[in-house]
Amino acid sequence: MLTTLQTSYTDTRAGDLAWQLGGEPLPALAVRDIGLDDGTGRSDAFGGTLQLRLLGASHQVVLAAGPGDCLETVACLPGRRTPLPARVAEQVAGWEYEFAARIEELPPHVFAARAQELLALVEGHPRALAGIFPGDPSAFTALVAHCGDRRVHWRTWHAYPQEGRLVCTRSSLSLRRTVDAQGGRVGHGGHSGRGSARHNGPEPQAEW
């Protein structure tokens, strides 16, 4: 799903983006609700939905499914000037959450071609949402989601043509593995506690 956002382009620099897990939904310019399944066509595999939200200052993803809810924000957040982390791993509401970000710096002709390639991908994707900011067809925010075996994951792109920078993120939520103390069995639990391990070292070399 591709839309033109009825707002001015408020994001000015890629370096202004911050990451946050938790909090509340912010006012959105466009929203897409996606029913979750596990690849078998069962819309109730996780018992909920994934909501993609485009903000005037980038994106939110809200999961309401499985053992608990989760909300991710990547945006220009008031009072937060910390750069996007290269990688984050946290446990939240029965899920294993992972996040990674990188910034591509591209010359103008390459940037424009990359932007059109990504927008074409999103436009024809059944679980995607993208918004183009008025005044420049290469200024956009885009999200694409997938659902697999006990795992939900999504990718996003935030384009800054005036800088020639494309912020790319990828996130995933997997049902947390737990160990039964008596039998030593490994399974998937719904423990609602939260722990975290944040990694600020080199970005993982997984394919984007």
mmCIF file of N, CA and C in Angstrom, residues 88-189:
data_model
loop_
_atom_site.group_PDB
_atom_site.id
_atom_site.type_symbol
_atom_site.label_atom_id
_atom_site.label_comp_id
_atom_site.label_asym_id
_atom_site.label_seq_id
_atom_site.Cartn_x
_atom_site.Cartn_y
_atom_site.Cartn_z
ATOM 1 N N VAL A 88 20.010 -4.219 18.914
ATOM 2 C CA VAL A 88 19.386 -4.355 20.228
ATOM 3 C C VAL A 88 18.772 -5.747 20.315
ATOM 4 N N ALA A 89 18.899 -6.385 21.479
ATOM 5 C CA ALA A 89 18.206 -7.645 21.753
ATOM 6 C C ALA A 89 17.558 -7.532 23.123
ATOM 7 N N GLU A 90 16.256 -7.752 23.200
ATOM 8 C CA GLU A 90 15.533 -7.623 24.458
ATOM 9 C C GLU A 90 14.493 -8.734 24.575
ATOM 10 N N GLN A 91 14.086 -8.987 25.820
ATOM 11 C CA GLN A 91 12.965 -9.878 26.097
ATOM 12 C C GLN A 91 11.817 -9.028 26.588
ATOM 13 N N VAL A 92 10.660 -9.181 25.950
ATOM 14 C CA VAL A 92 9.519 -8.364 26.318
ATOM 15 C C VAL A 92 8.228 -9.149 26.104
ATOM 16 N N ALA A 93 7.429 -9.268 27.184
ATOM 17 C CA ALA A 93 6.077 -9.845 27.131
ATOM 18 C C ALA A 93 6.025 -11.220 26.471
ATOM 19 N N GLY A 94 6.991 -12.074 26.782
ATOM 20 C CA GLY A 94 6.979 -13.416 26.216
ATOM 21 C C GLY A 94 7.612 -13.526 24.847
ATOM 22 N N TRP A 95 8.184 -12.428 24.344
ATOM 23 C CA TRP A 95 8.817 -12.412 23.033
ATOM 24 C C TRP A 95 10.323 -12.173 23.172
ATOM 25 N N GLU A 96 11.060 -12.695 22.202
ATOM 26 C CA GLU A 96 12.459 -12.313 21.995
ATOM 27 C C GLU A 96 12.453 -11.260 20.890
ATOM 28 N N TYR A 97 12.850 -10.047 21.237
ATOM 29 C CA TYR A 97 12.832 -8.930 20.292
ATOM 30 C C TYR A 97 14.250 -8.610 19.849
ATOM 31 N N GLU A 98 14.441 -8.410 18.546
ATOM 32 C CA GLU A 98 15.735 -7.991 18.006
ATOM 33 C C GLU A 98 15.528 -6.837 17.039
ATOM 34 N N PHE A 99 16.473 -5.916 17.071
ATOM 35 C CA PHE A 99 16.422 -4.734 16.209
ATOM 36 C C PHE A 99 17.824 -4.451 15.699
ATOM 37 N N ALA A 100 17.929 -4.051 14.441
ATOM 38 C CA ALA A 100 19.212 -3.631 13.878
ATOM 39 C C ALA A 100 18.968 -2.480 12.917
ATOM 40 N N ALA A 101 19.942 -1.578 12.824
ATOM 41 C CA ALA A 101 19.818 -0.413 11.949
ATOM 42 C C ALA A 101 21.144 -0.131 11.267
ATOM 43 N N ARG A 102 21.045 0.416 10.072
ATOM 44 C CA ARG A 102 22.238 0.884 9.373
ATOM 45 C C ARG A 102 21.835 2.058 8.483
ATOM 46 N N ILE A 103 22.813 2.824 8.035
ATOM 47 C CA ILE A 103 22.564 3.969 7.160
ATOM 48 C C ILE A 103 23.368 3.790 5.876
ATOM 49 N N GLU A 104 22.672 3.867 4.732
ATOM 50 C CA GLU A 104 23.323 3.835 3.431
ATOM 51 C C GLU A 104 23.506 5.270 2.952
ATOM 52 N N GLU A 105 24.692 5.578 2.458
ATOM 53 C CA GLU A 105 24.961 6.891 1.872
ATOM 54 C C GLU A 105 25.163 6.696 0.373
ATOM 55 N N LEU A 106 24.292 7.343 -0.432
ATOM 56 C CA LEU A 106 24.233 7.073 -1.859
ATOM 57 C C LEU A 106 24.319 8.366 -2.661
ATOM 58 N N PRO A 107 24.974 8.338 -3.834
ATOM 59 C CA PRO A 107 24.958 9.515 -4.709
ATOM 60 C C PRO A 107 23.550 9.736 -5.262
ATOM 61 N N PRO A 108 23.232 10.948 -5.712
ATOM 62 C CA PRO A 108 21.854 11.279 -6.088
ATOM 63 C C PRO A 108 21.200 10.320 -7.077
ATOM 64 N N HIS A 109 21.884 9.940 -8.158
ATOM 65 C CA HIS A 109 21.245 9.088 -9.160
ATOM 66 C C HIS A 109 20.991 7.681 -8.619
ATOM 67 N N VAL A 110 21.890 7.199 -7.764
ATOM 68 C CA VAL A 110 21.696 5.883 -7.162
ATOM 69 C C VAL A 110 20.577 5.943 -6.124
ATOM 70 N N PHE A 111 20.540 7.039 -5.371
ATOM 71 C CA PHE A 111 19.503 7.203 -4.350
ATOM 72 C C PHE A 111 18.119 7.182 -4.988
ATOM 73 N N ALA A 112 17.937 7.929 -6.076
ATOM 74 C CA ALA A 112 16.633 7.998 -6.733
ATOM 75 C C ALA A 112 16.208 6.633 -7.251
ATOM 76 N N ALA A 113 17.148 5.878 -7.826
ATOM 77 C CA ALA A 113 16.822 4.547 -8.336
ATOM 78 C C ALA A 113 16.473 3.590 -7.206
ATOM 79 N N ARG A 114 17.221 3.668 -6.118
ATOM 80 C CA ARG A 114 16.947 2.818 -4.951
ATOM 81 C C ARG A 114 15.574 3.137 -4.363
ATOM 82 N N ALA A 115 15.243 4.420 -4.292
ATOM 83 C CA ALA A 115 13.949 4.829 -3.757
ATOM 84 C C ALA A 115 12.816 4.262 -4.589
ATOM 85 N N GLN A 116 12.918 4.366 -5.907
ATOM 86 C CA GLN A 116 11.846 3.858 -6.761
ATOM 87 C C GLN A 116 11.729 2.341 -6.684
ATOM 88 N N GLU A 117 12.867 1.666 -6.537
ATOM 89 C CA GLU A 117 12.855 0.208 -6.391
ATOM 90 C C GLU A 117 12.111 -0.203 -5.122
ATOM 91 N N LEU A 118 12.391 0.478 -4.019
ATOM 92 C CA LEU A 118 11.741 0.146 -2.756
ATOM 93 C C LEU A 118 10.254 0.479 -2.778
ATOM 94 N N LEU A 119 9.895 1.610 -3.360
ATOM 95 C CA LEU A 119 8.483 1.983 -3.426
ATOM 96 C C LEU A 119 7.698 1.021 -4.311
ATOM 97 N N ALA A 120 8.309 0.535 -5.378
ATOM 98 C CA ALA A 120 7.633 -0.454 -6.226
ATOM 99 C C ALA A 120 7.413 -1.758 -5.468
ATOM 100 N N LEU A 121 8.397 -2.149 -4.640
ATOM 101 C CA LEU A 121 8.257 -3.351 -3.821
ATOM 102 C C LEU A 121 7.089 -3.213 -2.852
ATOM 103 N N VAL A 122 7.006 -2.079 -2.187
ATOM 104 C CA VAL A 122 5.971 -1.865 -1.180
ATOM 105 C C VAL A 122 4.592 -1.778 -1.818
ATOM 106 N N GLU A 123 4.514 -1.118 -2.962
ATOM 107 C CA GLU A 123 3.219 -0.898 -3.603
ATOM 108 C C GLU A 123 2.513 -2.218 -3.920
ATOM 109 N N GLY A 124 3.275 -3.244 -4.290
ATOM 110 C CA GLY A 124 2.661 -4.510 -4.647
ATOM 111 C C GLY A 124 2.691 -5.563 -3.558
ATOM 112 N N HIS A 125 3.105 -5.187 -2.346
ATOM 113 C CA HIS A 125 3.255 -6.161 -1.269
ATOM 114 C C HIS A 125 1.995 -6.199 -0.409
ATOM 115 N N PRO A 126 1.503 -7.400 -0.048
ATOM 116 C CA PRO A 126 0.261 -7.492 0.731
ATOM 117 C C PRO A 126 0.399 -7.076 2.192
ATOM 118 N N ARG A 127 1.626 -6.937 2.691
ATOM 119 C CA ARG A 127 1.832 -6.578 4.097
ATOM 120 C C ARG A 127 2.809 -5.422 4.204
ATOM 121 N N ALA A 128 2.517 -4.364 3.494
ATOM 122 C CA ALA A 128 3.441 -3.234 3.458
ATOM 123 C C ALA A 128 2.671 -1.924 3.478
ATOM 124 N N LEU A 129 3.386 -0.876 3.876
ATOM 125 C CA LEU A 129 2.827 0.468 3.907
ATOM 126 C C LEU A 129 3.960 1.450 3.656
ATOM 127 N N ALA A 130 3.720 2.401 2.769
ATOM 128 C CA ALA A 130 4.722 3.431 2.493
ATOM 129 C C ALA A 130 4.033 4.764 2.293
ATOM 130 N N GLY A 131 4.678 5.817 2.734
ATOM 131 C CA GLY A 131 4.167 7.166 2.553
ATOM 132 C C GLY A 131 5.224 8.050 1.937
ATOM 133 N N ILE A 132 4.830 8.776 0.885
ATOM 134 C CA ILE A 132 5.723 9.715 0.210
ATOM 135 C C ILE A 132 5.409 11.112 0.713
ATOM 136 N N PHE A 133 6.438 11.850 1.090
ATOM 137 C CA PHE A 133 6.242 13.212 1.556
ATOM 138 C C PHE A 133 6.120 14.161 0.360
ATOM 139 N N PRO A 134 5.232 15.142 0.421
ATOM 140 C CA PRO A 134 5.033 16.067 -0.700
ATOM 141 C C PRO A 134 6.326 16.808 -1.058
ATOM 142 N N GLY A 135 6.505 17.015 -2.364
ATOM 143 C CA GLY A 135 7.627 17.822 -2.817
ATOM 144 C C GLY A 135 8.813 17.048 -3.343
ATOM 145 N N ASP A 136 8.943 15.766 -2.981
ATOM 146 C CA ASP A 136 10.072 14.973 -3.453
ATOM 147 C C ASP A 136 9.674 13.501 -3.457
ATOM 148 N N PRO A 137 9.585 12.860 -4.633
ATOM 149 C CA PRO A 137 9.172 11.454 -4.690
ATOM 150 C C PRO A 137 10.156 10.500 -4.043
ATOM 151 N N SER A 138 11.356 10.987 -3.711
ATOM 152 C CA SER A 138 12.350 10.135 -3.057
ATOM 153 C C SER A 138 12.369 10.318 -1.548
ATOM 154 N N ALA A 139 11.491 11.178 -1.023
ATOM 155 C CA ALA A 139 11.386 11.366 0.428
ATOM 156 C C ALA A 139 10.223 10.515 0.922
ATOM 157 N N PHE A 140 10.525 9.440 1.611
ATOM 158 C CA PHE A 140 9.474 8.504 1.995
ATOM 159 C C PHE A 140 9.860 7.727 3.242
ATOM 160 N N THR A 141 8.862 7.094 3.836
ATOM 161 C CA THR A 141 9.053 6.081 4.869
ATOM 162 C C THR A 141 8.286 4.842 4.424
ATOM 163 N N ALA A 142 8.892 3.675 4.521
ATOM 164 C CA ALA A 142 8.261 2.437 4.057
ATOM 165 C C ALA A 142 8.483 1.313 5.055
ATOM 166 N N LEU A 143 7.476 0.438 5.188
ATOM 167 C CA LEU A 143 7.537 -0.721 6.083
ATOM 168 C C LEU A 143 7.008 -1.945 5.343
ATOM 169 N N VAL A 144 7.672 -3.086 5.544
ATOM 170 C CA VAL A 144 7.227 -4.366 4.999
ATOM 171 C C VAL A 144 7.296 -5.403 6.112
ATOM 172 N N ALA A 145 6.208 -6.142 6.326
ATOM 173 C CA ALA A 145 6.138 -7.128 7.414
ATOM 174 C C ALA A 145 5.998 -8.532 6.857
ATOM 175 N N HIS A 146 6.444 -9.515 7.652
ATOM 176 C CA HIS A 146 6.339 -10.937 7.313
ATOM 177 C C HIS A 146 5.990 -11.708 8.583
ATOM 178 N N CYS A 147 5.356 -12.833 8.412
ATOM 179 C CA CYS A 147 5.013 -13.701 9.539
ATOM 180 C C CYS A 147 5.381 -15.124 9.175
ATOM 181 N N GLY A 148 6.137 -15.790 10.052
ATOM 182 C CA GLY A 148 6.549 -17.161 9.801
ATOM 183 C C GLY A 148 6.228 -18.057 10.973
ATOM 184 N N ASP A 149 7.007 -19.101 11.140
ATOM 185 C CA ASP A 149 6.790 -20.083 12.183
ATOM 186 C C ASP A 149 7.150 -19.480 13.541
ATOM 187 N N ARG A 150 6.138 -19.041 14.306
ATOM 188 C CA ARG A 150 6.305 -18.486 15.641
ATOM 189 C C ARG A 150 7.189 -17.239 15.662
ATOM 190 N N ARG A 151 7.168 -16.495 14.545
ATOM 191 C CA ARG A 151 8.037 -15.321 14.438
ATOM 192 C C ARG A 151 7.376 -14.280 13.537
ATOM 193 N N VAL A 152 7.477 -13.039 13.951
ATOM 194 C CA VAL A 152 7.022 -11.902 13.150
ATOM 195 C C VAL A 152 8.229 -11.003 12.917
ATOM 196 N N HIS A 153 8.411 -10.547 11.688
ATOM 197 C CA HIS A 153 9.545 -9.654 11.456
ATOM 198 C C HIS A 153 9.164 -8.604 10.412
ATOM 199 N N TRP A 154 9.876 -7.483 10.450
ATOM 200 C CA TRP A 154 9.587 -6.389 9.530
ATOM 201 C C TRP A 154 10.845 -5.598 9.240
ATOM 202 N N ARG A 155 10.808 -4.921 8.100
ATOM 203 C CA ARG A 155 11.899 -4.053 7.680
ATOM 204 C C ARG A 155 11.337 -2.673 7.377
ATOM 205 N N THR A 156 12.147 -1.652 7.586
ATOM 206 C CA THR A 156 11.709 -0.292 7.291
ATOM 207 C C THR A 156 12.832 0.472 6.595
ATOM 208 N N TRP A 157 12.415 1.505 5.860
ATOM 209 C CA TRP A 157 13.355 2.393 5.185
ATOM 210 C C TRP A 157 12.878 3.827 5.364
ATOM 211 N N HIS A 158 13.798 4.711 5.739
ATOM 212 C CA HIS A 158 13.511 6.125 5.939
ATOM 213 C C HIS A 158 14.466 6.892 5.020
ATOM 214 N N ALA A 159 13.886 7.593 4.040
ATOM 215 C CA ALA A 159 14.710 8.200 2.999
ATOM 216 C C ALA A 159 14.904 9.693 3.236
ATOM 217 N N TYR A 160 16.148 10.134 3.111
ATOM 218 C CA TYR A 160 16.518 11.540 3.281
ATOM 219 C C TYR A 160 17.274 11.992 2.027
ATOM 220 N N PRO A 161 16.546 12.342 0.951
ATOM 221 C CA PRO A 161 17.223 12.673 -0.312
ATOM 222 C C PRO A 161 18.123 13.895 -0.222
ATOM 223 N N GLN A 162 17.798 14.850 0.655
ATOM 224 C CA GLN A 162 18.622 16.045 0.773
ATOM 225 C C GLN A 162 20.000 15.721 1.337
ATOM 226 N N GLU A 163 20.118 14.583 2.028
ATOM 227 C CA GLU A 163 21.409 14.133 2.560
ATOM 228 C C GLU A 163 21.998 12.988 1.749
ATOM 229 N N GLY A 164 21.173 12.375 0.899
ATOM 230 C CA GLY A 164 21.603 11.176 0.206
ATOM 231 C C GLY A 164 21.765 10.000 1.151
ATOM 232 N N ARG A 165 20.935 9.953 2.202
ATOM 233 C CA ARG A 165 21.055 8.901 3.209
ATOM 234 C C ARG A 165 19.742 8.123 3.326
ATOM 235 N N LEU A 166 19.869 6.814 3.416
ATOM 236 C CA LEU A 166 18.734 5.912 3.564
ATOM 237 C C LEU A 166 18.935 5.112 4.846
ATOM 238 N N VAL A 167 18.045 5.319 5.812
ATOM 239 C CA VAL A 167 18.114 4.594 7.081
ATOM 240 C C VAL A 167 17.328 3.295 6.930
ATOM 241 N N CYS A 168 17.998 2.169 7.141
ATOM 242 C CA CYS A 168 17.381 0.848 6.991
ATOM 243 C C CYS A 168 17.335 0.170 8.366
ATOM 244 N N THR A 169 16.191 -0.369 8.728
ATOM 245 C CA THR A 169 16.088 -1.108 9.987
ATOM 246 C C THR A 169 15.446 -2.455 9.730
ATOM 247 N N ARG A 170 15.721 -3.394 10.618
ATOM 248 C CA ARG A 170 15.019 -4.685 10.592
ATOM 249 C C ARG A 170 14.771 -5.109 12.031
ATOM 250 N N SER A 171 13.603 -5.678 12.245
ATOM 251 C CA SER A 171 13.162 -6.059 13.586
ATOM 252 C C SER A 171 12.496 -7.415 13.527
ATOM 253 N N SER A 172 12.504 -8.126 14.661
ATOM 254 C CA SER A 172 11.809 -9.403 14.726
ATOM 255 C C SER A 172 11.326 -9.661 16.143
ATOM 256 N N LEU A 173 10.237 -10.393 16.233
ATOM 257 C CA LEU A 173 9.695 -10.887 17.495
ATOM 258 C C LEU A 173 9.497 -12.385 17.342
ATOM 259 N N SER A 174 10.151 -13.150 18.209
ATOM 260 C CA SER A 174 10.017 -14.606 18.206
ATOM 261 C C SER A 174 9.506 -15.042 19.568
ATOM 262 N N LEU A 175 8.640 -16.056 19.603
ATOM 263 C CA LEU A 175 8.160 -16.564 20.879
ATOM 264 C C LEU A 175 9.331 -17.043 21.706
ATOM 265 N N ARG A 176 9.388 -16.605 22.966
ATOM 266 C CA ARG A 176 10.535 -16.868 23.818
ATOM 267 C C ARG A 176 10.649 -18.344 24.163
ATOM 268 N N ARG A 177 11.863 -18.853 24.141
ATOM 269 C CA ARG A 177 12.126 -20.239 24.514
ATOM 270 C C ARG A 177 12.310 -20.318 26.028
ATOM 271 N N THR A 178 11.666 -21.299 26.650
ATOM 272 C CA THR A 178 11.786 -21.486 28.095
ATOM 273 C C THR A 178 12.209 -22.910 28.386
ATOM 274 N N VAL A 179 12.771 -23.106 29.564
ATOM 275 C CA VAL A 179 13.240 -24.434 29.975
ATOM 276 C C VAL A 179 12.433 -24.884 31.183
ATOM 277 N N ASP A 180 11.873 -26.072 31.092
ATOM 278 C CA ASP A 180 11.149 -26.662 32.216
ATOM 279 C C ASP A 180 12.155 -27.160 33.242
ATOM 280 N N ALA A 181 12.080 -26.671 34.475
ATOM 281 C CA ALA A 181 13.102 -26.965 35.482
ATOM 282 C C ALA A 181 13.155 -28.447 35.836
ATOM 283 N N GLN A 182 12.032 -29.171 35.784
ATOM 284 C CA GLN A 182 12.029 -30.572 36.182
ATOM 285 C C GLN A 182 12.452 -31.486 35.045
ATOM 286 N N GLY A 183 11.864 -31.249 33.886
ATOM 287 C CA GLY A 183 12.146 -32.172 32.793
ATOM 288 C C GLY A 183 13.230 -31.716 31.863
ATOM 289 N N GLY A 184 13.680 -30.456 31.989
ATOM 290 C CA GLY A 184 14.730 -29.958 31.113
ATOM 291 C C GLY A 184 14.250 -29.729 29.695
ATOM 292 N N ARG A 185 12.933 -29.648 29.496
ATOM 293 C CA ARG A 185 12.413 -29.492 28.150
ATOM 294 C C ARG A 185 12.492 -28.035 27.733
ATOM 295 N N VAL A 186 12.743 -27.835 26.457
ATOM 296 C CA VAL A 186 12.780 -26.492 25.903
ATOM 297 C C VAL A 186 11.481 -26.253 25.160
ATOM 298 N N GLY A 187 10.837 -25.142 25.456
ATOM 299 C CA GLY A 187 9.582 -24.826 24.784
ATOM 300 C C GLY A 187 9.466 -23.339 24.581
ATOM 301 N N HIS A 188 8.229 -22.871 24.406
ATOM 302 C CA HIS A 188 7.978 -21.455 24.207
ATOM 303 C C HIS A 188 7.033 -20.990 25.283
ATOM 304 N N GLY A 189 7.432 -19.977 26.022
ATOM 305 C CA GLY A 189 6.637 -19.538 27.161
ATOM 306 C C GLY A 189 6.093 -18.152 26.994
#
